[in-house]
Coordinates of C-alpha atoms and ligand atoms in Angstrom, one line a residue:
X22 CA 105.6 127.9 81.0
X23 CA 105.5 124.8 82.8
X24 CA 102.3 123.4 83.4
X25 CA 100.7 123.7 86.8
X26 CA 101.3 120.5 89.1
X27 CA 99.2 119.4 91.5
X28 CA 101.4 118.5 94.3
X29 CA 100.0 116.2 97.4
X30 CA 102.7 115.2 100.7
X31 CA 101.5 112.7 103.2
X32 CA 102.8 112.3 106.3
X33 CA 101.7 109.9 108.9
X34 CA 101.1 111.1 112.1
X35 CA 103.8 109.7 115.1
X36 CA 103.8 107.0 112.6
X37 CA 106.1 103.7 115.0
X38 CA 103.7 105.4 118.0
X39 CA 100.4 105.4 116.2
X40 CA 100.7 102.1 115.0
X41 CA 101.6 100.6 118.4
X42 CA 98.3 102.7 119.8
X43 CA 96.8 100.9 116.9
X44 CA 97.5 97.3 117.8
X45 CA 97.6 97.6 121.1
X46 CA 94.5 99.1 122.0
X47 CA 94.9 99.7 125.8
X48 CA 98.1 102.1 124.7
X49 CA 95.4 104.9 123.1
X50 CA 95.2 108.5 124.3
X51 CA 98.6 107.4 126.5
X52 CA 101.9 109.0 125.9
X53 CA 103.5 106.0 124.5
X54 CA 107.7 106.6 123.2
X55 CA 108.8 104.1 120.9
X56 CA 112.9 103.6 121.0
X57 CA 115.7 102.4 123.0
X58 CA 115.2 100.7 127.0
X59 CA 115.3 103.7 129.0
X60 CA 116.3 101.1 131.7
X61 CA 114.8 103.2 134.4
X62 CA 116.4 106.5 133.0
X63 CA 119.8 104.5 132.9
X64 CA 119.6 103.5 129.4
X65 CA 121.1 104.9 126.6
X66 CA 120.0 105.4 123.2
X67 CA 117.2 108.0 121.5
X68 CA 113.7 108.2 121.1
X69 CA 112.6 107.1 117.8
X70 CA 109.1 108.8 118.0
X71 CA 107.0 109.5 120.3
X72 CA 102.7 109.7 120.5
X73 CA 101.0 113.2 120.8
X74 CA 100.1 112.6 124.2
X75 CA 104.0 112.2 125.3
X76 CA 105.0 115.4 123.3
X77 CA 102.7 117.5 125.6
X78 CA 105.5 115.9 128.2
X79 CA 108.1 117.8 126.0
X80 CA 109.6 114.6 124.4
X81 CA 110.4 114.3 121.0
X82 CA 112.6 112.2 118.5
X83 CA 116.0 112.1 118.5
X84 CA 116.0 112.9 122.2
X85 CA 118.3 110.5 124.8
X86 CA 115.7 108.4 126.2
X87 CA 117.1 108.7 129.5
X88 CA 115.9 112.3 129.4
X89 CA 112.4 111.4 127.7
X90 CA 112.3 109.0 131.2
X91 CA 112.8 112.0 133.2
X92 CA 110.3 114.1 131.7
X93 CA 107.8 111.2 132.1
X94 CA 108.8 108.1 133.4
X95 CA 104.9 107.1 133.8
X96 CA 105.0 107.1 129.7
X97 CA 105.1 103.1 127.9
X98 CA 108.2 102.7 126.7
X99 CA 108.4 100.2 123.6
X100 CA 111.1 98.9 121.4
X101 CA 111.6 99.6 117.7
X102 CA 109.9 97.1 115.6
X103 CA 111.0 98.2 112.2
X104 CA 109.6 94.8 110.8
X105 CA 106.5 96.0 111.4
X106 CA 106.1 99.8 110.4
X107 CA 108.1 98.8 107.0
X108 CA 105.3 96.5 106.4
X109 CA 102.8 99.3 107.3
X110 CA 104.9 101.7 105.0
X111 CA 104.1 99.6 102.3
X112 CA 100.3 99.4 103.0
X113 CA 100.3 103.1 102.6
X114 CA 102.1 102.9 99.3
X115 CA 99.3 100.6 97.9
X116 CA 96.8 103.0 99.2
X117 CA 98.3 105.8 97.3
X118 CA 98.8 103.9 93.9
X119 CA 95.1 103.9 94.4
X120 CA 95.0 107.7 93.5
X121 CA 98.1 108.1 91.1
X122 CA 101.5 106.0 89.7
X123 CA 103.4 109.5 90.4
X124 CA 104.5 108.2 93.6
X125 CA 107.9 109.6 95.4
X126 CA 108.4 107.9 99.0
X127 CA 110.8 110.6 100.9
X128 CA 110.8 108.2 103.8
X129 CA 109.4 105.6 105.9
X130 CA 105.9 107.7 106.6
X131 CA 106.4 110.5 104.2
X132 CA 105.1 110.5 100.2
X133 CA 104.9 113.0 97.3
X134 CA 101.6 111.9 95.3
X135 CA 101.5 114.4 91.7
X136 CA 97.6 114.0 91.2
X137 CA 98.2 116.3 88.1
X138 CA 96.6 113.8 86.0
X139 CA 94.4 111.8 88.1
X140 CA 92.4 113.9 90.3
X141 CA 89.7 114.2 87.8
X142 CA 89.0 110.8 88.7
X143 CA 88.1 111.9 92.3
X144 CA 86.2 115.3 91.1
X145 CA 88.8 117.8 93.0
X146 CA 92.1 118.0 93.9
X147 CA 90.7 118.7 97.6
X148 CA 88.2 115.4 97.4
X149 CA 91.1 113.5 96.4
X150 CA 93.1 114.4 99.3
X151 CA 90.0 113.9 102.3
X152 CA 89.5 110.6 100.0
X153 CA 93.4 109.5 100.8
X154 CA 93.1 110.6 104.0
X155 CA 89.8 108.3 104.9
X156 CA 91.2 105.3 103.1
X157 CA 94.5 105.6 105.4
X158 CA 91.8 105.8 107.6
X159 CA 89.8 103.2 107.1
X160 CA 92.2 100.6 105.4
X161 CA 94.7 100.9 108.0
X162 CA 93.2 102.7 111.4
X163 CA 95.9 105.3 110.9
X164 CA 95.8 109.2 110.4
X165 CA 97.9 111.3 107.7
X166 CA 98.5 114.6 107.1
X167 CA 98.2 116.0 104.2
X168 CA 99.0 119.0 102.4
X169 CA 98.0 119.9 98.6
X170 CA 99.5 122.5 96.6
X171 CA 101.3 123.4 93.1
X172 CA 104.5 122.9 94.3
X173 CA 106.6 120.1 96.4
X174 CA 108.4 122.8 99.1
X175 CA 104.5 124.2 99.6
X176 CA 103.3 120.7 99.9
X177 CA 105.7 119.3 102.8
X178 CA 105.3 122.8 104.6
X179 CA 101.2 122.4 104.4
X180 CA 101.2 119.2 105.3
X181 CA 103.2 120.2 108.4
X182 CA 100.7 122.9 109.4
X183 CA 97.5 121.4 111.1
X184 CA 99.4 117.9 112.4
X185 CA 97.6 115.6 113.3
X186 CA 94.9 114.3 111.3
X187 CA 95.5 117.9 108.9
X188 CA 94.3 119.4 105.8
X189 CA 95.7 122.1 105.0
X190 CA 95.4 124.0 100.7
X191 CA 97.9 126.3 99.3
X192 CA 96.4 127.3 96.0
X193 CA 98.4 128.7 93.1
X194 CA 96.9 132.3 93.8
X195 CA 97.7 132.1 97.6
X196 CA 101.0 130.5 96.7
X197 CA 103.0 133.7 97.6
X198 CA 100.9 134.8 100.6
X199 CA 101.3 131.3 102.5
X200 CA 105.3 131.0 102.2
X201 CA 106.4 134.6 102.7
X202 CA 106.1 135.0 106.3
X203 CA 107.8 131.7 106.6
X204 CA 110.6 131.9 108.9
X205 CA 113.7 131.0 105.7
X206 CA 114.6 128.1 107.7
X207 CA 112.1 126.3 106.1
X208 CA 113.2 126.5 102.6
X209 CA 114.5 123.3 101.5
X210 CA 118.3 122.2 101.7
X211 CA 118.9 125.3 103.4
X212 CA 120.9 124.2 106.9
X213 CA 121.5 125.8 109.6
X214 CA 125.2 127.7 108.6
X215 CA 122.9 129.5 105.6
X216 CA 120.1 130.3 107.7
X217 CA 122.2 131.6 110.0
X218 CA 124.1 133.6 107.5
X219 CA 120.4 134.7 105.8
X220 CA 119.7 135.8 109.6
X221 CA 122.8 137.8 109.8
X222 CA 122.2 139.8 106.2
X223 CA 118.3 140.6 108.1
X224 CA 116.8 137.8 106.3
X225 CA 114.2 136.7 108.4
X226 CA 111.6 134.8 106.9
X227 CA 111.1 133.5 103.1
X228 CA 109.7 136.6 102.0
X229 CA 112.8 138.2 103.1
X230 CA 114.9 136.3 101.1
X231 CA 112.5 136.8 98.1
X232 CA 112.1 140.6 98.2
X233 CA 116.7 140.8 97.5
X234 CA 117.9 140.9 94.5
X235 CA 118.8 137.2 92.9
X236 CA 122.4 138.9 92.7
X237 CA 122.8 139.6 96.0
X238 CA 122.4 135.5 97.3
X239 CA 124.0 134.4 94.0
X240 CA 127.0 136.8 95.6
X241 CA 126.3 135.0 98.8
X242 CA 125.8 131.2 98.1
X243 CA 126.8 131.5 94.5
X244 CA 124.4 128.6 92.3
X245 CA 122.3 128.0 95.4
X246 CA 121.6 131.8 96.4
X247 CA 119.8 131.5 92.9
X248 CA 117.9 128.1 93.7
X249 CA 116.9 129.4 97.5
X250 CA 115.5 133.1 95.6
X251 CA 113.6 131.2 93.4
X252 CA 111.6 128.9 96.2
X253 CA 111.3 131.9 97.8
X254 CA 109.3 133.1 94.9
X255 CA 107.4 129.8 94.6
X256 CA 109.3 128.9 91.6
X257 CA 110.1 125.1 92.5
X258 CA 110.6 123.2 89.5
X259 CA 111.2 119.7 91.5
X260 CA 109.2 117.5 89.8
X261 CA 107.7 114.6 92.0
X262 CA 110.2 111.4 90.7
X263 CA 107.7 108.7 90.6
X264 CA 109.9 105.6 92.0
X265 CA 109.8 102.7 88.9
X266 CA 108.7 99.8 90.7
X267 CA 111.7 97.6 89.5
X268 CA 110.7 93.5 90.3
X269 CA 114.2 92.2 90.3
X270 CA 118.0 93.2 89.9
X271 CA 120.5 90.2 88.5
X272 CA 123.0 89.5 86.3
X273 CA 124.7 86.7 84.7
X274 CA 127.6 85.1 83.7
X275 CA 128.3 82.6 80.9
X276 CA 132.0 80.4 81.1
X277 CA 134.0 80.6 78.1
X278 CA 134.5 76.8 79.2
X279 CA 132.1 75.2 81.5
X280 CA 134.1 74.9 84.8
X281 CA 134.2 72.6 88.3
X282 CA 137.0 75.2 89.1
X283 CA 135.5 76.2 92.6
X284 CA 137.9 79.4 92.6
X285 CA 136.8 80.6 89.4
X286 CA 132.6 79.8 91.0
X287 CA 133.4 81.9 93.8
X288 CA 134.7 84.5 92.2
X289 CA 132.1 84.7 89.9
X290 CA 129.5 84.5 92.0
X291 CA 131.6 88.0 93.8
X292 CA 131.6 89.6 90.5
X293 CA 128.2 88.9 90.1
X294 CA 126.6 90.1 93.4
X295 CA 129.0 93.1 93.1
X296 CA 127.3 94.5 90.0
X297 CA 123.8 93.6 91.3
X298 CA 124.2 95.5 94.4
X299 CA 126.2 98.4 92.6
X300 CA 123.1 98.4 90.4
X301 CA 120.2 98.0 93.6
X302 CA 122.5 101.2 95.2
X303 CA 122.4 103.2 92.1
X304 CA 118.5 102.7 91.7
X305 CA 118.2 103.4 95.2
X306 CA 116.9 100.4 96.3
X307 CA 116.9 97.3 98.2
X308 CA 115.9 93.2 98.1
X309 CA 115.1 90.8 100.5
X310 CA 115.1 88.1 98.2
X311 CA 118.6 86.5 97.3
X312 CA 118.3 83.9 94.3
X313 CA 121.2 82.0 92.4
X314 CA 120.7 80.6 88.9
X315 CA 122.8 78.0 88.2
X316 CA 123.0 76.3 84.6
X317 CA 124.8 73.1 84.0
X318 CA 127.0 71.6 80.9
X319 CA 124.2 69.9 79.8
X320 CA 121.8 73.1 80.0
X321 CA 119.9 71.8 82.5
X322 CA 119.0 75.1 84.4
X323 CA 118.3 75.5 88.7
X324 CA 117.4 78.6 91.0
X325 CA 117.2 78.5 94.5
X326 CA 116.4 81.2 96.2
X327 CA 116.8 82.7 100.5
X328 CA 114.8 85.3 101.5
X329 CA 116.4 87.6 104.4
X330 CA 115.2 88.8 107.7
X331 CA 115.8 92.5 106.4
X332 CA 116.4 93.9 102.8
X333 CA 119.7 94.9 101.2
X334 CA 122.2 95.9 98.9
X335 CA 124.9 95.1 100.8
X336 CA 127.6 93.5 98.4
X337 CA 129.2 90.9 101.1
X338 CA 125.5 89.9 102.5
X339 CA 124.5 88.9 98.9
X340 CA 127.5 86.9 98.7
X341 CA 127.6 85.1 101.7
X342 CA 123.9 84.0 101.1
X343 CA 124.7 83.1 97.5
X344 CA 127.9 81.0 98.6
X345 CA 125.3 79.3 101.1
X346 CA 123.1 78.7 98.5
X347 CA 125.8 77.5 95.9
X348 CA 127.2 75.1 98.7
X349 CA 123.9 73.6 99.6
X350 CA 123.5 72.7 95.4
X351 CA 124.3 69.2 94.5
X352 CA 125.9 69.2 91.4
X353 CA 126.9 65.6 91.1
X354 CA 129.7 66.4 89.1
X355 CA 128.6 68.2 86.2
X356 CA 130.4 71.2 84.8
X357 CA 129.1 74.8 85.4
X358 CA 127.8 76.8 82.6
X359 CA 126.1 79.7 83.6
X360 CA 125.7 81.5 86.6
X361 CA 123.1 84.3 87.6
X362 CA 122.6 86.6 90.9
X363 CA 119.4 87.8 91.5
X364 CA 117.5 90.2 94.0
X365 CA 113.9 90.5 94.1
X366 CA 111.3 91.7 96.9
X367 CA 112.4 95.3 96.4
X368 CA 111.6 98.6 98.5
X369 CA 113.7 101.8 98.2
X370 CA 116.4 101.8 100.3
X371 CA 115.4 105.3 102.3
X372 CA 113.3 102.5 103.7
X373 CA 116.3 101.9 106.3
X374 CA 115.2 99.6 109.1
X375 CA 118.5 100.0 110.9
X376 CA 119.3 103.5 110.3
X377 CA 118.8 104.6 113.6
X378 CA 119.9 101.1 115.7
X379 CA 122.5 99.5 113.7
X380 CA 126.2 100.7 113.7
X381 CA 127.3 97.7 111.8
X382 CA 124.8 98.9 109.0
X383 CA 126.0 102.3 109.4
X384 CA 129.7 101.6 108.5
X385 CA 128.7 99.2 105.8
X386 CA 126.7 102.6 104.3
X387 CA 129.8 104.2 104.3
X388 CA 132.2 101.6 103.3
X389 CA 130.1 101.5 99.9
X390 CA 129.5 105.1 99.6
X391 CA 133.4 105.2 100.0
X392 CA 133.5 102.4 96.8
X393 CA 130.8 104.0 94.8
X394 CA 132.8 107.2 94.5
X395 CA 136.0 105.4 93.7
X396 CA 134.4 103.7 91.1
X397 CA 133.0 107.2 90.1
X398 CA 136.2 108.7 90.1
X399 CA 138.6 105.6 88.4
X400 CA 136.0 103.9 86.4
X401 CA 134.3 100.5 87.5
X402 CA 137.4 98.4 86.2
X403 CA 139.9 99.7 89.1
X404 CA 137.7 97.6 91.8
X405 CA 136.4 95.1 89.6
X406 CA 138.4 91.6 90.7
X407 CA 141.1 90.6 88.9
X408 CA 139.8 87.2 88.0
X409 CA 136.9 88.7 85.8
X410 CA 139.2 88.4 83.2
X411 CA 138.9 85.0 82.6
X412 CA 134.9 85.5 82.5
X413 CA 132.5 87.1 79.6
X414 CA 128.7 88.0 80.1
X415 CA 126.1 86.6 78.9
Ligands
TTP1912 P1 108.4 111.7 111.4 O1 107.4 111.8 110.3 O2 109.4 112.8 111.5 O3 107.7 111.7 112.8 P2 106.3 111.0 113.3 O4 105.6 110.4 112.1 O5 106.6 110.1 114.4 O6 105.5 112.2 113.9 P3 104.8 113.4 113.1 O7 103.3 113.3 113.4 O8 105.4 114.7 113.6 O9 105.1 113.2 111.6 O10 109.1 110.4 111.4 C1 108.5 109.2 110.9 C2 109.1 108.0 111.7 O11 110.5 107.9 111.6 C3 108.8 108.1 113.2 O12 107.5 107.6 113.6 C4 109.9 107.4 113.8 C5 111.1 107.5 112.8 N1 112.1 108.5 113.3 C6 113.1 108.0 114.0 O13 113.2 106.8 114.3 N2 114.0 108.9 114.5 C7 113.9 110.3 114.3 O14 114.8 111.0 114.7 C8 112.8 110.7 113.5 C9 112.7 112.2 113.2 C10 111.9 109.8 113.0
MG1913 MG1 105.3 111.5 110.4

């Protein structure tokens, strides 16, 4: 058998509201809704998040904000500042890799720590949570929520529980106890259409679903009525996938024949941002720093570097800052030998400033998903540009 895990899931509490509450001290114990202009209930647009005092108003995320206005147009409405909170986000991060390198980020405020190996450091598993909590605390004037248990599902529900400023322990023994009267809903990956069809076969809440035979949901769901009867029975093998802190994605390219050929430059340079942001996407991550190596006949070897207003992996973003950087070079004359393409200043990319503001982003998102599984399906060469042919790595 597996070893037991020690599982721990943060979660920040009305993270974009808290931290407005937090720098703007005159905003605490109001409700405070952080998202679009409601433009005196005329606007249009959601509510991002939204502090504790505002939900007792009934407002909550994802809600129009024109509604949110209705329900309590006395509440201080503030813009997004996703500059900010990703900079927080990343605060948090240091804090945890204080306690443990098994580090998962699920999302902007949201962590999986696997203290497994490091909470003898800290005497208990317990201590080591209260100790995160009061460094989040005190580092940053922010609360968490926190949930510790032996597995990841049992660990985001916990940490759920007691919101905000919770603590909240599912032992290994209790393990069965806490998720059976459950409603199902909350199993992992299981939507709405399932829990609707679970509802329909009298299958209520998670201990529902774990008292039927595994052959009755694999009959139902087929591979996932096995994977939804096992969480049930607090079998979750998802292990917490630390995220490698990669420094930089690049790659270069070394002329056959050093050129002055500006065609053959620019399409290199394509080629080249191409693969790094194929391979920033795969990773799942995303740079803010857009560097362009450049070496000359006579070896003599340059970077210059841009750094963004927001992070990407964007394919035609890297190139048009790389073709800004390329034209801004002065050559005088010499032939190109090498080029390299370079993105550094990395954060995962469920990090997603614009994910809730930014259309343009959104169709970009799908216009490489759309690539990636072309690529998948025909193998990298059918969208690679023709002119790499004339080109060989080095
Ligand atoms: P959540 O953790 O879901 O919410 P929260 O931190 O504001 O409140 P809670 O105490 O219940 O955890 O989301 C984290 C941040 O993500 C949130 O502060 C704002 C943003 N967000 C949106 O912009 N739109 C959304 O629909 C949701 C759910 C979150
Ligand atoms: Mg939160």
């Amino acid at each position: 058998m597996a070893k037991e895990r020690v599982i721990v899931h943060v979660d920040m509490d009305a993270f974009f509201a808290s931290i407005e509450q937090r720098d703007k001290p005159y905003l605490r114990g109001k409700p405070v809704i952080v998202g679009a202009d409601p433009k005196r209930g005329k606007g249009r647009g959601v509510v991002s998040t939204c502090s504790y005092e505002a939900r007792k108003f009934g407002i909550a995320s994802a809600m129009p904000i024109s509604t949110a206005y209705k329900k309590c147009p006395k509440a201080v409405f503030l813009p997004v500042d996703m500059e900010k909170y990703v900079k927080v986000s990343e605060e948090i991060n240091e804090i945890f890799y204080q306690f443990t390198p098994d580090i998962e980020p699920v999302s902007i405020d949201e962590a999986f720590l696997d203290i497994t190996g490091s909470f003898h450091l800290f005497k208990t598993p317990l201590n080591t949570c209260r100790l995160i909590k009061s460094r989040v605390k005190e580092e940053l004037d922010l609360t968490c929520s926190v949930g510790l248990a032996p597995t990841k599902m049992a660990a985001k529900i916990a940490s759920d529980l007691k919101k905000p400023d919770g603590l909240v322990v599912v032992s290994e023994e209790e393990l069965l106890d806490f998720l059976w009267p459950l409603d199902v809903g909350k199993l992992p990956g299981l939507g709405k259409k399932s829990k609707s069809v679970l509802n329909d076969m009298g299958i209520i809440t998670i201990g529902d679903l774990a008292k039927r035979s595994k052959q009755d949901l694999i009959e139902v769901f087929g591979k996932n009525g096995e994977y939804f009867w096992k969480l049930a029975n607090g079998k979750d093998g998802r292990q917490v996938e630390a995220y490698q802190e990669e420094k930089s994605v690049s790659n270069e390219i070394t002329f056959m024949q050093d050129t002055l050929d500006r065609e053959i430059i620019k399409t290199s340079l394509l080629v080249l941002c191409e693969k790094v942001s194929q391979r920033l996407r795969q990773a799942g991550l995303k740079g803010r720093t857009i560097t362009l190596k450049i070496r000359l006949e006579d070896f003599s070897t340059y970077t210059r570097a841009v750094s963004l207003l927001k992070s990407t992996n964007f394919v035609d973003v890297m190139y048009k800052a790389i073709i800004n950087l390329f034209e801004n070079f002065k050559k005088s004359g010499r032939k190109v030998r090498l080029l390299g393409v370079k993105v550094s200043n990395l954060a995962p990319s469920e990090l997603r400033e614009s994910i809730f503001d930014d259309k343009d982003d959104d169709r970009r998102e799908r216009i490489h998903g759309a690539i990636e599984k072309i690529r998948e399906k025909f193998s990298e060469r059918s969208i690679r540009r023709a002119a790499s042919r004339v080109l060989h790595e080095g």
